[in-house]
Short mmCIF file of C-alpha atoms in Angstrom, two decimals:
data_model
loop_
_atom_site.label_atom_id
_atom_site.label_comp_id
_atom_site.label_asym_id
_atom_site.label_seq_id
_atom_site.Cartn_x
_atom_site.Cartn_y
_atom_site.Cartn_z
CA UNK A 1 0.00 0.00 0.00
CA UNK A 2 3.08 2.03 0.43
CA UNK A 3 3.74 2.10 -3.30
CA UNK A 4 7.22 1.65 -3.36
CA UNK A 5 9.41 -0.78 -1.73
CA UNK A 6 10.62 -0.71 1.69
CA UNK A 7 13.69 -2.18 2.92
CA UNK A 8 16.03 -1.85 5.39
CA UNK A 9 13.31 -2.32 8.67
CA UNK A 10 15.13 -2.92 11.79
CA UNK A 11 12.91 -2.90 15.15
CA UNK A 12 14.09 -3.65 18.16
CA UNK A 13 11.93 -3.95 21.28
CA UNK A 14 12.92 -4.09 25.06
CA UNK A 15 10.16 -4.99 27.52
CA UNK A 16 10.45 -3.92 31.35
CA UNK A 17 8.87 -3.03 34.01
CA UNK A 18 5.82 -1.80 31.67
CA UNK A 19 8.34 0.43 29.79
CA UNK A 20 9.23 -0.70 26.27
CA UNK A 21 12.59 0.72 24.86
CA UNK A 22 12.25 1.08 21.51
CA UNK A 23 14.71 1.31 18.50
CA UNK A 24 13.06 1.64 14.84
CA UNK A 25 14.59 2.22 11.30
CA UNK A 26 13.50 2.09 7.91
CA UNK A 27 14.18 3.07 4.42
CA UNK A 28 12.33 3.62 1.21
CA UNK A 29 13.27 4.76 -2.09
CA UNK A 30 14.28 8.24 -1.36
CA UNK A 31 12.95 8.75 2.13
CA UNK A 32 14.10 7.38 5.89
CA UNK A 33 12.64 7.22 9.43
CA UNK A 34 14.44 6.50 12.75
CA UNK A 35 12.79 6.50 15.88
CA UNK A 36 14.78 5.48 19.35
CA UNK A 37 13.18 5.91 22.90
CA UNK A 38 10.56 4.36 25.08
CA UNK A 39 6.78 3.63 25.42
CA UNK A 40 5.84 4.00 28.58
CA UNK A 41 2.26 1.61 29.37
CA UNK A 42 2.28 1.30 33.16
CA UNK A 43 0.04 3.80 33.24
CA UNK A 44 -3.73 4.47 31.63
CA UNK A 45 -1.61 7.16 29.78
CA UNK A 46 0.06 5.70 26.83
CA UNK A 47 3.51 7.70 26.84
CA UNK A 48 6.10 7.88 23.46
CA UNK A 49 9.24 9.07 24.95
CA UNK A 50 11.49 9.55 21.78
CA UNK A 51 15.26 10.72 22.02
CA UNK A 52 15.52 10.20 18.65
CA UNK A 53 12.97 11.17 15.76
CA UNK A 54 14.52 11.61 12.57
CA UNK A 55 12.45 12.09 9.07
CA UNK A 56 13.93 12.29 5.84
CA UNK A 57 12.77 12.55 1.80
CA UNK A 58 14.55 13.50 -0.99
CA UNK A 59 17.46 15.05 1.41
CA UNK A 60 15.00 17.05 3.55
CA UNK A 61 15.73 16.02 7.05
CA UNK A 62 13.61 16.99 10.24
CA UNK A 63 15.16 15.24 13.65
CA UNK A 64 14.45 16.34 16.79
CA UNK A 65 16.45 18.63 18.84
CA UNK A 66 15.27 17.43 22.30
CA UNK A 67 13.51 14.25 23.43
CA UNK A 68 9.63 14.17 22.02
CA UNK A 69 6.79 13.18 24.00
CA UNK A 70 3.10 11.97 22.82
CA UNK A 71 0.76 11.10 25.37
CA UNK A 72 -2.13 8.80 24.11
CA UNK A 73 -5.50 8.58 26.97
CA UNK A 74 -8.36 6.64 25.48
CA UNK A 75 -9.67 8.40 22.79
CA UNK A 76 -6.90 11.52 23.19
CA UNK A 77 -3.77 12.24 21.83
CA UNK A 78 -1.68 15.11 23.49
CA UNK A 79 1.33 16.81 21.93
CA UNK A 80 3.42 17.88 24.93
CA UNK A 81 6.74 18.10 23.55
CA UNK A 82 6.89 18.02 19.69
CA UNK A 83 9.45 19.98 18.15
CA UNK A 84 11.86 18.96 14.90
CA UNK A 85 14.40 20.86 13.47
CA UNK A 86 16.11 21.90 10.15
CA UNK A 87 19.02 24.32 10.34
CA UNK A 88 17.23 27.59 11.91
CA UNK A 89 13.82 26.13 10.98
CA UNK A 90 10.99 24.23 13.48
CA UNK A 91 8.39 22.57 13.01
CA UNK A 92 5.90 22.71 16.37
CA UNK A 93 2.94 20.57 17.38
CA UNK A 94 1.59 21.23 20.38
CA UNK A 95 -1.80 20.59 22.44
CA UNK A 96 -4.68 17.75 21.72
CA UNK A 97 -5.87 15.96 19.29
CA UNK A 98 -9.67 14.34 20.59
CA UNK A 99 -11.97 11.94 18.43
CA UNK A 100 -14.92 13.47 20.54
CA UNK A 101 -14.14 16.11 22.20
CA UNK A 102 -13.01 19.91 21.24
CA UNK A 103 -9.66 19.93 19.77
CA UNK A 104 -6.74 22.49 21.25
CA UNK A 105 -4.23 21.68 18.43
CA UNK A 106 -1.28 24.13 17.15
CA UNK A 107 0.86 23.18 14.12
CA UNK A 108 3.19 25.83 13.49
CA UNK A 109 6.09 26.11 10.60
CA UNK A 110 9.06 28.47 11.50
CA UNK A 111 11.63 29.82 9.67
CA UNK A 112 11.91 27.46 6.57
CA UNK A 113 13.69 28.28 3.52
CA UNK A 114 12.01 28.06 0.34
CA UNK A 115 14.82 27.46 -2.33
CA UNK A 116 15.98 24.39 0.77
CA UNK A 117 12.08 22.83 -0.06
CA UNK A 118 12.19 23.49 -3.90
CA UNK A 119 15.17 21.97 -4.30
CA UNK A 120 15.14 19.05 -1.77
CA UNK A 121 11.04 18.06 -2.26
CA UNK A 122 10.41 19.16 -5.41
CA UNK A 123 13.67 18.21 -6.77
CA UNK A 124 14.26 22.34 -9.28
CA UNK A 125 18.02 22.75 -10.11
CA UNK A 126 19.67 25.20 -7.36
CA UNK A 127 20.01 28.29 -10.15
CA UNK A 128 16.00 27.43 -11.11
CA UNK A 129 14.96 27.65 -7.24
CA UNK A 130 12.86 30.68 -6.11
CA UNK A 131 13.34 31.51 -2.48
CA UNK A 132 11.87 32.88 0.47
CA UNK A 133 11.68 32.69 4.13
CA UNK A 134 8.56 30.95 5.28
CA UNK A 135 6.23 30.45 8.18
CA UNK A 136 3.02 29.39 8.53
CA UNK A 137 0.36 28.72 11.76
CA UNK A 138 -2.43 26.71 12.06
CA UNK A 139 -5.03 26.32 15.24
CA UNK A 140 -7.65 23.67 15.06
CA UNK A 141 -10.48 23.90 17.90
CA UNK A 142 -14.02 22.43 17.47
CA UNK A 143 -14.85 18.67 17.34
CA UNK A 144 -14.03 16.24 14.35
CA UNK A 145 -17.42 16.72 12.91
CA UNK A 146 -17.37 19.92 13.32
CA UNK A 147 -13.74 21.66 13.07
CA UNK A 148 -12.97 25.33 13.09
CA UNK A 149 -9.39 25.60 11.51
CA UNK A 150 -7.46 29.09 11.42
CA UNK A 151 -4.46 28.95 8.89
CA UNK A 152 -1.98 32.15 8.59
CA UNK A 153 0.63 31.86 5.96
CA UNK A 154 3.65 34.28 5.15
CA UNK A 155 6.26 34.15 2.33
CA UNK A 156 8.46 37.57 3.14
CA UNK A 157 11.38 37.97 0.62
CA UNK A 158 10.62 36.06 -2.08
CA UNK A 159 13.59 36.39 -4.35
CA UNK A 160 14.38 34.65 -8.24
CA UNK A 161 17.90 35.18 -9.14
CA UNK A 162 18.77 37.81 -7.59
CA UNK A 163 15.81 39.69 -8.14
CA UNK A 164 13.35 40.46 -4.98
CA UNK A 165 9.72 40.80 -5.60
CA UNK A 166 8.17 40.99 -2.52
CA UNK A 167 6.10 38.98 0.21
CA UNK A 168 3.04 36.68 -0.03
CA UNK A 169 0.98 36.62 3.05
CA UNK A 170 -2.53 35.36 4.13
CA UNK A 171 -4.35 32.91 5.38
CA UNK A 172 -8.17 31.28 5.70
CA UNK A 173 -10.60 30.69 8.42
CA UNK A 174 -12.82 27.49 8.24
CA UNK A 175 -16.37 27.62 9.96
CA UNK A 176 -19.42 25.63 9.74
CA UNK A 177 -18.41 24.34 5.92
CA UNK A 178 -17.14 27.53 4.82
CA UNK A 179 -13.39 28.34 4.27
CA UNK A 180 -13.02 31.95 3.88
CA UNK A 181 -9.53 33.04 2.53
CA UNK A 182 -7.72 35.77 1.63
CA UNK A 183 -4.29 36.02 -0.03
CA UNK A 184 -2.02 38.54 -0.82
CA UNK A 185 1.29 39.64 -2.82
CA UNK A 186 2.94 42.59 -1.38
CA UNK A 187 6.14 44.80 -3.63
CA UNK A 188 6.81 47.82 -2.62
CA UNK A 189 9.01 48.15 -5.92
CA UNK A 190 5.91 47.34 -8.15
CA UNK A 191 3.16 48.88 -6.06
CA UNK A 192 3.87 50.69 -2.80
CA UNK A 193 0.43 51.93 -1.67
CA UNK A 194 -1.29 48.63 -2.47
CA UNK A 195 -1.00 44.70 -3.45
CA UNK A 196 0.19 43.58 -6.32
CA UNK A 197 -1.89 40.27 -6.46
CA UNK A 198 -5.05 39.81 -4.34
CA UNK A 199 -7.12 36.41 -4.24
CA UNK A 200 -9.88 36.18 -1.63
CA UNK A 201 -13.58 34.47 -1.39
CA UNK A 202 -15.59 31.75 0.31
CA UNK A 203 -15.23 28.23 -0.81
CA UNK A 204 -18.62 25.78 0.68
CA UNK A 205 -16.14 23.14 0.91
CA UNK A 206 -16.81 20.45 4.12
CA UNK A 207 -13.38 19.68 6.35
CA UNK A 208 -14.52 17.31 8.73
CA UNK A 209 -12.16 14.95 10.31
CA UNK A 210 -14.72 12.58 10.46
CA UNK A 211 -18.69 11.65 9.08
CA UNK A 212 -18.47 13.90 5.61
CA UNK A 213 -21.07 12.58 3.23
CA UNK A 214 -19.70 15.15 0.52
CA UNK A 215 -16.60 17.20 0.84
CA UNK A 216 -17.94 19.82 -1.94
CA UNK A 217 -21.39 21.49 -1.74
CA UNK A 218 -22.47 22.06 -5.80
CA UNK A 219 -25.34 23.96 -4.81
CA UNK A 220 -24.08 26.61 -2.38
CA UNK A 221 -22.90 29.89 -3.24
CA UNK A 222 -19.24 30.49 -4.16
CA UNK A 223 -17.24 34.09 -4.18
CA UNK A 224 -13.45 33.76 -5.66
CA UNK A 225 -11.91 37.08 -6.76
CA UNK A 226 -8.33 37.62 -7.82
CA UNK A 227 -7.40 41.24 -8.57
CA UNK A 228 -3.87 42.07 -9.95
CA UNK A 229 -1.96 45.23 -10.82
CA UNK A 230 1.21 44.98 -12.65
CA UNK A 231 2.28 41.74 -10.97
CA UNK A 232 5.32 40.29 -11.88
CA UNK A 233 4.92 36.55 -13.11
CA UNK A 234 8.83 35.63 -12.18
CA UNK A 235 7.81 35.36 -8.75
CA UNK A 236 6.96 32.16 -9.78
CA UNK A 237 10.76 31.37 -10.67
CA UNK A 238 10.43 27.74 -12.19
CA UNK A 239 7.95 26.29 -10.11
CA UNK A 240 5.03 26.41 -12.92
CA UNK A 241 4.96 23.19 -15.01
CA UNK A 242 6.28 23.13 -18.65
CA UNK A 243 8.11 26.43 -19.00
CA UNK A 244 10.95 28.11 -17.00
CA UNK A 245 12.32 31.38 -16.92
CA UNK A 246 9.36 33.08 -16.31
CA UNK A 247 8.85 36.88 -16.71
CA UNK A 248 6.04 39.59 -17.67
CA UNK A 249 3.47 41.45 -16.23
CA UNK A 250 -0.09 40.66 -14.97
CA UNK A 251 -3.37 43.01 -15.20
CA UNK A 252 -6.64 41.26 -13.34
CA UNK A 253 -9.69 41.91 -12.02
CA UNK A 254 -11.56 38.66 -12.37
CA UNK A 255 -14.48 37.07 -9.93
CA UNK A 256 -16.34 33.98 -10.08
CA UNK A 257 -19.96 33.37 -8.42
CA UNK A 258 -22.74 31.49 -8.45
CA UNK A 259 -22.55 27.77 -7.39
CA UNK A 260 -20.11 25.06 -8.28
CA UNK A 261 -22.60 23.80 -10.57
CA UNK A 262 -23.47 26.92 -11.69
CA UNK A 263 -20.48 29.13 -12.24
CA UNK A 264 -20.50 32.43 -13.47
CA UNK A 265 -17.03 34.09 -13.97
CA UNK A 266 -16.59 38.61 -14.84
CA UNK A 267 -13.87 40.36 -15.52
CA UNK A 268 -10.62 40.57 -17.34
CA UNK A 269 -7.47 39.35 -17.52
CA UNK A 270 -4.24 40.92 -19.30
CA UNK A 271 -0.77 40.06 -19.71
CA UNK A 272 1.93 41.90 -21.43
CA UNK A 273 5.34 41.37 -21.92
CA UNK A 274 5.87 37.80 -21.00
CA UNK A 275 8.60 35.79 -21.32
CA UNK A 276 9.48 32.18 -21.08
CA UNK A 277 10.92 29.04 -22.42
CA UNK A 278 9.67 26.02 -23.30
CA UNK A 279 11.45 22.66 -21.16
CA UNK A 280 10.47 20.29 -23.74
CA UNK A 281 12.40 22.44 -27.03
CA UNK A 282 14.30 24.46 -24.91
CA UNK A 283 13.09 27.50 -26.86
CA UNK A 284 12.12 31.22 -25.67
CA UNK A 285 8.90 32.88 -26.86
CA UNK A 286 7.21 35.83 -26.17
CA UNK A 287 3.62 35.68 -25.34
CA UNK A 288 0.56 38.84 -25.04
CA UNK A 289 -3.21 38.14 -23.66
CA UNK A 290 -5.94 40.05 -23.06
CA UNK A 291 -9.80 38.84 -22.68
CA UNK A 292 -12.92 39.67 -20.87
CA UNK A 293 -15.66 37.76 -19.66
CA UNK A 294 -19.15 39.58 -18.84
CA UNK A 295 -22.43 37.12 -18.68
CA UNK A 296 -20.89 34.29 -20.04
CA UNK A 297 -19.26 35.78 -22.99
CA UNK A 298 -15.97 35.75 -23.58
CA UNK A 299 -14.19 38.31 -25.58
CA UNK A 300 -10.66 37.58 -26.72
CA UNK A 301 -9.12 40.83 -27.18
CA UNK A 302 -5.84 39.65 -28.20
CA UNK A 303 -3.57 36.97 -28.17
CA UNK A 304 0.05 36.44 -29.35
CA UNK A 305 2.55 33.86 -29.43
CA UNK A 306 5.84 34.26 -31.14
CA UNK A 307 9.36 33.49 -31.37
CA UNK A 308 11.80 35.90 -29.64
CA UNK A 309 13.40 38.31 -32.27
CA UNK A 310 16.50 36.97 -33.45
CA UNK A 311 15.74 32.90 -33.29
CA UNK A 312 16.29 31.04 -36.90
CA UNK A 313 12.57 30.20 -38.55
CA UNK A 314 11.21 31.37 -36.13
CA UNK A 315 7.41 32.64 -36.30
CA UNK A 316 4.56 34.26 -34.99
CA UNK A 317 1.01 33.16 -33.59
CA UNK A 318 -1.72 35.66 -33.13
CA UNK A 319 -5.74 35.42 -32.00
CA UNK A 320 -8.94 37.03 -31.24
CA UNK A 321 -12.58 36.28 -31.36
CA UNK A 322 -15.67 35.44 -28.99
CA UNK A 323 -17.04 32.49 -27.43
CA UNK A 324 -20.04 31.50 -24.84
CA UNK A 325 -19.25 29.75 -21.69
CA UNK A 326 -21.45 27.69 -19.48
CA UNK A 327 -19.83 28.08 -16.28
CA UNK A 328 -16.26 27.57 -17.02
CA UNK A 329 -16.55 25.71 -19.77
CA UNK A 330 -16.41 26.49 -23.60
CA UNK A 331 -19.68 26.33 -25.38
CA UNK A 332 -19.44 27.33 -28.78
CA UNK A 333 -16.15 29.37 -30.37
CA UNK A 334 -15.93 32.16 -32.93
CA UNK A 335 -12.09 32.69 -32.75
CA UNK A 336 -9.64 33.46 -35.01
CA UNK A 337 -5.96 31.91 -34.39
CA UNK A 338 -3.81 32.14 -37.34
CA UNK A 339 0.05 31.80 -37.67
CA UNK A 340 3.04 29.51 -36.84
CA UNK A 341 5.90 29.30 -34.35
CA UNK A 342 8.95 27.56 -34.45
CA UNK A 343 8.68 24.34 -31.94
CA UNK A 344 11.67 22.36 -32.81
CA UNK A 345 15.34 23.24 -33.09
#
């Protein structure tokens, strides 16, 4: 069930005096766990007394720094000391975890290094790695049924080659099926007095630890709104799939309502200036958009796709036209795309 192979298990138990010592180890592919310490069962409190907890994948290694202790009662488990270390960066779990009563749980990420995570869990070359410091909080109170989940998030200095663009912060609240977020990209190069990039709305989406008959409600109302002024796509470094080297500049002021089964998307969306090139040719292009969508009709403006001046045969691609949606999806087309680009060297 694991899907890959696991090898390496070594266990070793040591039974006394109701106190187990216990010395664990195990590999898998690209990934390792060690655990060494004792479970204490002389008591109705189940105690896991770790001196050792070390978890690794793909290089990314979090051990603990001091000795860990989970305390399991009945139907409770209690974080009392749960802290693991990477360099300068923690990762904290603290309070209870209870199947029916109200939760008092705090996950908390400190001080990790985005360009560390890119390039250890997603596996990006070094020089392709965007990079920023990054924490994150999370409280969880209510009951399993009926969770209430507060989530904060910040990204402050996030950086592509040299190049700083800012900080992403926000966060969501979840309440009674509802998770309310709001996101935003802050550059005080780009845009002093306000955000660059703004996402916010309220998702009917049901995060129950336990007894969801449906995790998405079709039929309730949805609000999702991005907003973006002059945004700079190479924030996004190489993380996006199929092209690297991302640059440009991004116009929005888009919203989507209605239901999930009845969406109904306004606005516009432009982008001007961008850059990028392909991973599968290796080639650069330039690309322009601009569309608007108002009661279900789409209006391509403009559209362009085109070799970067200078490269051998190389071509240009360009669009416009209208088309009728039905939520998010196309309908019927009147568009015009006419051109070539070069796609193989």
């Amino acid at each position: 069930f694991a899907g890959a192979d696991i090898r390496n298990i070594q266990l070793d138990i040591n039974l006394k005096n109701r106190i187990a010592g216990l010395n664990f180890s195990s590999s898998m592919e690209n990934s390792s766990v060690r655990l060494n310490g004792d479970v204490d069962i002389s008591s109705n409190v189940i105690k896991l007394l770790l001196d050792t907890l070390d978890l690794n994948y793909n290089g990314f290694r979090l051990i603990n720094k001091q000795r860990t202790e989970i305390d399991y009662a009945r139907n409770d488990i209690n974080f009392k000391n749960f802290v693991l270390g990477r360099d300068s960066a923690q990762l904290i779990i603290k309070g209870t975890l209870s199947k029916y009563y109200n939760q008092n749980l705090n996950i908390s990420f400190i001080n990790f290094k985005g360009r560390d995570i890119v390039t250890t869990l997603l596996q990006l070359k070094v020089e392709s790695a965007p990079d920023a410091n990054i924490s994150c909080n999370t409280d969880i109170s209510g009951t399993f049924t009926n969770p209430i989940i507060k989530f904060s998030l910040n990204f402050d200095n996030v950086s592509y080659k040299n190049n700083n663009f800012g900080s992403f912060t926000g966060g969501f609240n979840y309440l009674n099926k509802n998770l309310a977020f709001d996101f935003k990209f802050l550059s005080q190069q780009l845009n002093p007095n306000d955000a660059a990039l703004k996402i916010n709305g309220n998702l009917p989406i049901d995060l129950a630890f336990l007894g969801a008959n449906e995790r998405i409600n079709n039929n309730s109302p949805v609000d999702f709104k991005m907003t973006a002024d002059n945004f700079n796509l190479g924030a996004f470094g190489d993380m996006l799939p199929l092209i690297k080297r991302l640059s440009g500049a991004l116009k929005a002021n888009l919203e989507i309502t209605g239901s999930f089964n009845d969406l109904k998307p306004n606005g516009f969306i432009e982008m001007s200036n961008v850059l990028f090139v392909a991973e599968n040719n290796n080639i650069e292009y330039n690309a322009e958009l601009k569309a608007t969508i108002l009661n279900q009709n789409l209006n391509l403006e403009n559209l362009v796709l085109q070799n970067i001046p200078g490269e051998k045969d190389g071509g240009k691609i360009t669009g416009n036209g209208t088309a009728v949606l039905n939520g998010c999806k196309l309908v019927s087309s009147d568009l015009n795309i006419n051109g070539d680009v070069k796609v193989l060297n």
